[in-house]
CSV table of C-alpha atoms in Angstrom, one decimal:
chain,number,residue,atom,x,y,z
A,931,ASP,CA,-171.0,-44.2,-187.4
A,932,THR,CA,-172.0,-45.3,-190.6
A,933,ALA,CA,-169.6,-47.6,-192.3
A,934,VAL,CA,-171.4,-47.2,-195.5
A,935,SER,CA,-173.2,-44.0,-196.6
A,936,GLN,CA,-174.6,-43.1,-199.6
A,937,THR,CA,-176.5,-39.8,-200.3
A,938,PRO,CA,-179.0,-38.7,-201.2
A,939,LYS,CA,-181.3,-41.3,-199.8
A,940,TYR,CA,-184.6,-39.8,-202.3
A,941,LEU,CA,-184.4,-39.0,-205.6
A,942,VAL,CA,-187.0,-37.7,-207.6
A,943,THR,CA,-186.2,-36.2,-210.7
A,944,GLN,CA,-187.3,-35.9,-214.3
A,945,MET,CA,-186.4,-38.0,-217.5
A,946,GLY,CA,-183.9,-36.8,-219.4
A,947,ASN,CA,-182.0,-35.0,-216.6
A,948,ASP,CA,-178.6,-36.1,-214.8
A,949,LYS,CA,-178.1,-36.7,-212.0
A,950,SER,CA,-175.4,-38.2,-209.3
A,951,ILE,CA,-175.3,-40.6,-205.9
A,952,LYS,CA,-172.6,-40.7,-203.7
A,953,CYS,CA,-171.1,-43.3,-201.9
A,954,GLU,CA,-168.4,-43.2,-198.9
A,955,GLN,CA,-167.0,-46.1,-196.6
A,956,ASN,CA,-164.8,-45.6,-193.9
A,957,LEU,CA,-163.8,-49.1,-193.5
A,958,GLY,CA,-160.9,-49.3,-195.3
A,959,HIS,CA,-161.8,-51.3,-197.8
A,960,ASP,CA,-160.5,-52.1,-201.4
A,961,THR,CA,-163.4,-53.0,-203.0
A,962,MET,CA,-166.7,-51.1,-204.0
A,963,TYR,CA,-169.7,-51.7,-205.7
A,964,TRP,CA,-173.0,-50.3,-207.0
A,965,TYR,CA,-176.1,-52.7,-207.2
A,966,LYS,CA,-179.5,-52.0,-208.6
A,967,GLN,CA,-182.6,-53.1,-207.2
A,968,ASP,CA,-185.5,-53.0,-208.9
A,969,SER,CA,-189.4,-53.7,-208.1
A,970,LYS,CA,-189.1,-57.2,-207.9
A,971,LYS,CA,-186.2,-56.9,-205.1
A,972,PHE,CA,-184.1,-58.3,-207.7
A,973,LEU,CA,-180.5,-56.8,-207.0
A,974,LYS,CA,-178.1,-56.9,-210.1
A,975,ILE,CA,-174.6,-55.7,-209.6
A,976,MET,CA,-173.8,-52.8,-211.9
A,977,PHE,CA,-169.9,-51.8,-211.3
A,978,SER,CA,-167.1,-53.0,-208.9
A,979,TYR,CA,-163.9,-50.9,-208.4
A,980,ASN,CA,-161.3,-52.2,-206.7
A,981,ASN,CA,-158.9,-49.4,-205.3
A,982,LYS,CA,-160.2,-46.9,-207.8
A,983,GLU,CA,-159.7,-49.6,-210.9
A,984,LEU,CA,-162.9,-50.6,-212.6
A,985,ILE,CA,-163.1,-54.2,-212.4
A,986,ILE,CA,-166.5,-55.1,-213.4
A,987,ASN,CA,-168.9,-53.1,-215.5
A,988,GLU,CA,-172.1,-55.6,-215.9
A,989,THR,CA,-173.4,-54.2,-219.4
A,990,VAL,CA,-174.8,-51.2,-217.8
A,991,PRO,CA,-175.8,-48.7,-220.2
A,992,ASN,CA,-173.1,-46.3,-221.0
A,993,ARG,CA,-175.5,-43.2,-219.7
A,994,PHE,CA,-174.2,-44.7,-215.9
A,995,SER,CA,-170.6,-43.4,-215.1
A,996,PRO,CA,-169.4,-44.5,-212.3
A,997,LYS,CA,-166.3,-42.1,-210.3
A,998,SER,CA,-163.7,-43.3,-207.7
A,999,PRO,CA,-161.8,-40.4,-206.6
A,1000,ASP,CA,-160.0,-42.6,-204.4
A,1001,LYS,CA,-160.6,-46.0,-202.5
A,1002,ALA,CA,-162.9,-45.2,-200.2
A,1003,HIS,CA,-165.3,-43.2,-202.3
A,1004,LEU,CA,-167.8,-44.2,-205.4
A,1005,ASN,CA,-170.2,-42.1,-207.0
A,1006,LEU,CA,-172.7,-42.9,-209.4
A,1007,HIS,CA,-173.4,-40.5,-212.4
A,1008,ILE,CA,-176.1,-40.8,-214.8
A,1009,ASN,CA,-176.8,-39.1,-217.4
A,1010,SER,CA,-180.5,-38.4,-219.5
A,1011,LEU,CA,-182.2,-40.4,-216.9
A,1012,GLU,CA,-185.0,-42.5,-218.5
A,1013,LEU,CA,-188.4,-44.0,-216.2
A,1014,GLY,CA,-186.7,-47.9,-216.6
A,1015,ASP,CA,-183.7,-46.3,-214.3
A,1016,SER,CA,-186.4,-45.9,-211.7
A,1017,ALA,CA,-184.9,-48.3,-208.8
A,1018,VAL,CA,-183.1,-48.3,-205.5
A,1019,TYR,CA,-179.4,-48.4,-206.0
A,1020,PHE,CA,-177.0,-49.6,-203.4
A,1021,CYS,CA,-173.2,-48.9,-202.8
A,1022,ALA,CA,-171.3,-51.5,-200.8
A,1023,SER,CA,-167.8,-52.4,-200.1
A,1024,SER,CA,-165.6,-55.4,-199.0
A,1025,PRO,CA,-162.3,-56.3,-197.8
A,1026,ARG,CA,-161.2,-57.8,-200.5
A,1027,ASP,CA,-162.4,-58.7,-204.0
A,1028,ARG,CA,-161.7,-62.2,-204.1
A,1029,GLY,CA,-165.2,-63.4,-204.3
A,1030,SER,CA,-164.8,-64.7,-200.1
A,1031,GLU,CA,-165.7,-61.4,-198.3
A,1032,LYS,CA,-168.3,-60.0,-197.0
A,1033,LEU,CA,-170.2,-57.3,-198.4
A,1034,PHE,CA,-171.5,-54.2,-196.0
A,1035,PHE,CA,-174.1,-52.2,-197.7
A,1036,GLY,CA,-175.3,-48.7,-197.6
A,1037,SER,CA,-178.7,-47.8,-196.9
A,1038,GLY,CA,-179.7,-47.1,-200.4
A,1039,THR,CA,-181.2,-44.6,-202.5
A,1040,GLN,CA,-184.3,-44.5,-203.9
A,1041,LEU,CA,-184.2,-43.1,-207.4
A,1042,SER,CA,-187.8,-42.4,-209.2
A,1043,VAL,CA,-188.1,-41.0,-212.4
A,1044,LEU,CA,-190.7,-39.3,-213.6
B,340,SER,CA,-178.4,-64.6,-216.1
B,341,GLN,CA,-179.3,-64.9,-212.4
B,342,GLN,CA,-177.4,-67.4,-210.2
B,343,GLY,CA,-179.5,-67.7,-207.6
B,344,GLU,CA,-183.3,-68.4,-206.7
B,345,GLU,CA,-184.5,-68.6,-203.6
B,346,ASP,CA,-187.6,-70.8,-202.6
B,347,PRO,CA,-190.5,-70.0,-201.0
B,348,GLN,CA,-190.7,-66.1,-202.6
B,349,ALA,CA,-193.0,-65.7,-199.4
B,350,LEU,CA,-193.3,-67.4,-196.4
B,351,SER,CA,-195.4,-66.5,-193.4
B,352,ILE,CA,-195.3,-68.3,-189.5
B,353,GLN,CA,-196.0,-67.9,-185.8
B,354,GLU,CA,-193.1,-66.2,-183.4
B,355,GLY,CA,-191.4,-68.9,-182.1
B,356,GLU,CA,-191.8,-71.3,-185.0
B,357,ASN,CA,-188.7,-72.3,-187.5
B,358,ALA,CA,-188.1,-71.2,-190.7
B,359,THR,CA,-186.5,-72.8,-193.8
B,360,MET,CA,-185.2,-70.7,-197.1
B,361,ASN,CA,-183.9,-72.3,-199.8
B,362,CYS,CA,-181.4,-71.1,-202.2
B,363,SER,CA,-180.5,-72.2,-205.5
B,364,TYR,CA,-177.2,-71.4,-208.2
B,365,LYS,CA,-176.3,-72.7,-211.6
B,366,THR,CA,-172.5,-72.3,-211.6
B,367,SER,CA,-169.4,-73.0,-209.2
B,368,ILE,CA,-168.7,-70.9,-206.2
B,369,ASN,CA,-166.2,-70.0,-204.3
B,370,ASN,CA,-168.3,-69.2,-201.1
B,371,LEU,CA,-172.2,-68.8,-200.7
B,372,GLN,CA,-173.5,-66.0,-198.4
B,373,TRP,CA,-176.7,-64.7,-196.7
B,374,TYR,CA,-178.1,-61.8,-196.1
B,375,ARG,CA,-181.3,-59.9,-194.7
B,376,GLN,CA,-183.0,-56.8,-196.0
B,377,ASN,CA,-185.2,-54.9,-194.0
B,378,SER,CA,-187.6,-52.9,-195.7
B,379,GLY,CA,-186.8,-49.9,-197.1
B,380,ARG,CA,-182.6,-51.0,-195.6
B,381,GLY,CA,-179.9,-51.7,-196.7
B,382,LEU,CA,-178.5,-55.6,-197.0
B,383,VAL,CA,-176.6,-57.1,-193.9
B,384,HIS,CA,-174.6,-60.1,-194.4
B,385,LEU,CA,-175.6,-63.1,-191.9
B,386,ILE,CA,-173.5,-65.8,-192.4
B,387,LEU,CA,-170.6,-67.3,-195.1
B,388,ILE,CA,-170.5,-70.8,-196.1
B,389,ARG,CA,-167.2,-71.9,-198.1
B,390,SER,CA,-167.5,-74.3,-200.7
B,391,ASN,CA,-165.8,-77.1,-198.6
B,392,GLU,CA,-168.1,-76.7,-196.1
B,393,ARG,CA,-171.2,-78.5,-195.6
B,394,GLU,CA,-173.0,-76.6,-192.6
B,395,LYS,CA,-172.5,-73.6,-190.7
B,396,HIS,CA,-174.2,-72.3,-187.3
B,397,SER,CA,-174.5,-68.7,-186.0
B,398,GLY,CA,-176.9,-68.2,-183.2
B,399,ARG,CA,-179.7,-68.9,-184.2
B,400,LEU,CA,-179.3,-69.2,-187.7
B,401,ARG,CA,-178.1,-72.6,-189.5
B,402,VAL,CA,-176.5,-72.6,-193.0
B,403,THR,CA,-176.2,-76.2,-195.1
B,404,LEU,CA,-174.4,-75.8,-198.3
B,405,ASP,CA,-174.5,-78.7,-201.3
B,406,THR,CA,-172.2,-78.0,-203.7
B,407,SER,CA,-173.6,-81.6,-205.6
B,408,LYS,CA,-177.1,-80.0,-206.2
B,409,LYS,CA,-176.0,-76.6,-206.4
B,410,SER,CA,-177.8,-75.6,-203.3
B,411,SER,CA,-178.4,-74.2,-199.6
B,412,SER,CA,-180.7,-73.4,-197.1
B,413,LEU,CA,-181.2,-71.4,-194.4
B,414,LEU,CA,-183.1,-72.3,-191.0
B,415,ILE,CA,-183.9,-69.7,-188.8
B,416,THR,CA,-185.1,-71.4,-185.2
B,417,ALA,CA,-187.4,-70.3,-182.7
B,418,SER,CA,-188.2,-66.8,-185.2
B,419,ARG,CA,-189.1,-63.4,-183.4
B,420,ALA,CA,-191.1,-61.0,-184.7
B,421,ALA,CA,-187.9,-59.2,-185.5
B,422,ASP,CA,-186.8,-61.8,-188.0
B,423,THR,CA,-189.2,-60.3,-190.2
B,424,ALA,CA,-187.7,-58.9,-193.3
B,425,SER,CA,-186.5,-60.4,-197.0
B,426,TYR,CA,-183.6,-63.0,-197.0
B,427,PHE,CA,-181.2,-63.1,-200.0
B,428,CYS,CA,-178.4,-65.9,-201.1
B,429,ALA,CA,-175.3,-64.5,-202.9
B,430,THR,CA,-172.7,-66.4,-204.6
B,431,GLY,CA,-169.2,-65.8,-204.8
B,432,SER,CA,-167.6,-67.4,-207.9
B,433,THR,CA,-164.1,-67.8,-209.1
B,434,SER,CA,-165.1,-68.2,-212.7
B,435,GLY,CA,-164.4,-65.1,-214.6
B,436,THR,CA,-164.4,-61.9,-212.7
B,437,TYR,CA,-165.3,-61.8,-208.6
B,438,LYS,CA,-168.3,-61.0,-208.0
B,439,TYR,CA,-171.4,-61.8,-205.8
B,440,ILE,CA,-174.5,-62.9,-207.5
B,441,PHE,CA,-177.8,-62.6,-205.5
B,442,GLY,CA,-181.0,-64.4,-205.5
B,443,THR,CA,-184.1,-63.2,-205.7
B,444,GLY,CA,-184.9,-63.4,-201.9
B,445,THR,CA,-187.5,-64.9,-199.6
B,446,ARG,CA,-189.9,-62.5,-198.0
B,447,LEU,CA,-190.5,-63.6,-194.4
B,448,LYS,CA,-193.0,-62.6,-192.1
B,449,VAL,CA,-193.3,-63.8,-188.7
B,450,LEU,CA,-196.5,-63.3,-186.5
B,451,ALA,CA,-196.5,-62.1,-183.0
């Protein structure tokens, strides 16, 4: 059973489109995250939710809107896609938001904006 | 700004040799973690060391932490081709919001 699953794995779209990436974890964790990994493999946190509540928003453009319908799901919606949004997006979860627990990552969504 | 910086950026060794990667960070931390990322996959947690610990072992992995120098090292002993991956350090801080800051990673290639 996949612990943290995200869909789709690949997403190719045109500039200006709106797209969503879904993430679900079956680990019973309270905290979920979205990370963006650029072409140089630099991994940057975007958002963190603890029990459906937003706790970290790292100056991400407001075209990116996370949605957490329950603590097992954290979806990422992106409006008006731009070329610079092309990257791999990773969802992750952790047991507690204390900065002291390990992260469990999904396998990533490779977004290509043409 | 980015918290962790790994060194070297890339490392190529022969199977059976040891691989050492270093990580430096800038602010106070609660813990430091190491992750592995195989090509096209998500990150997998390897080991966590807390700020009051100096060394930790897990199988062929040995991690050290020097909080006075704000640095950590990951040693993989008797490397195998399957160890070929990128390795990232991540710091958990208790200052401000709780979040994990990742470094730029070390790309390790183990030649059979």
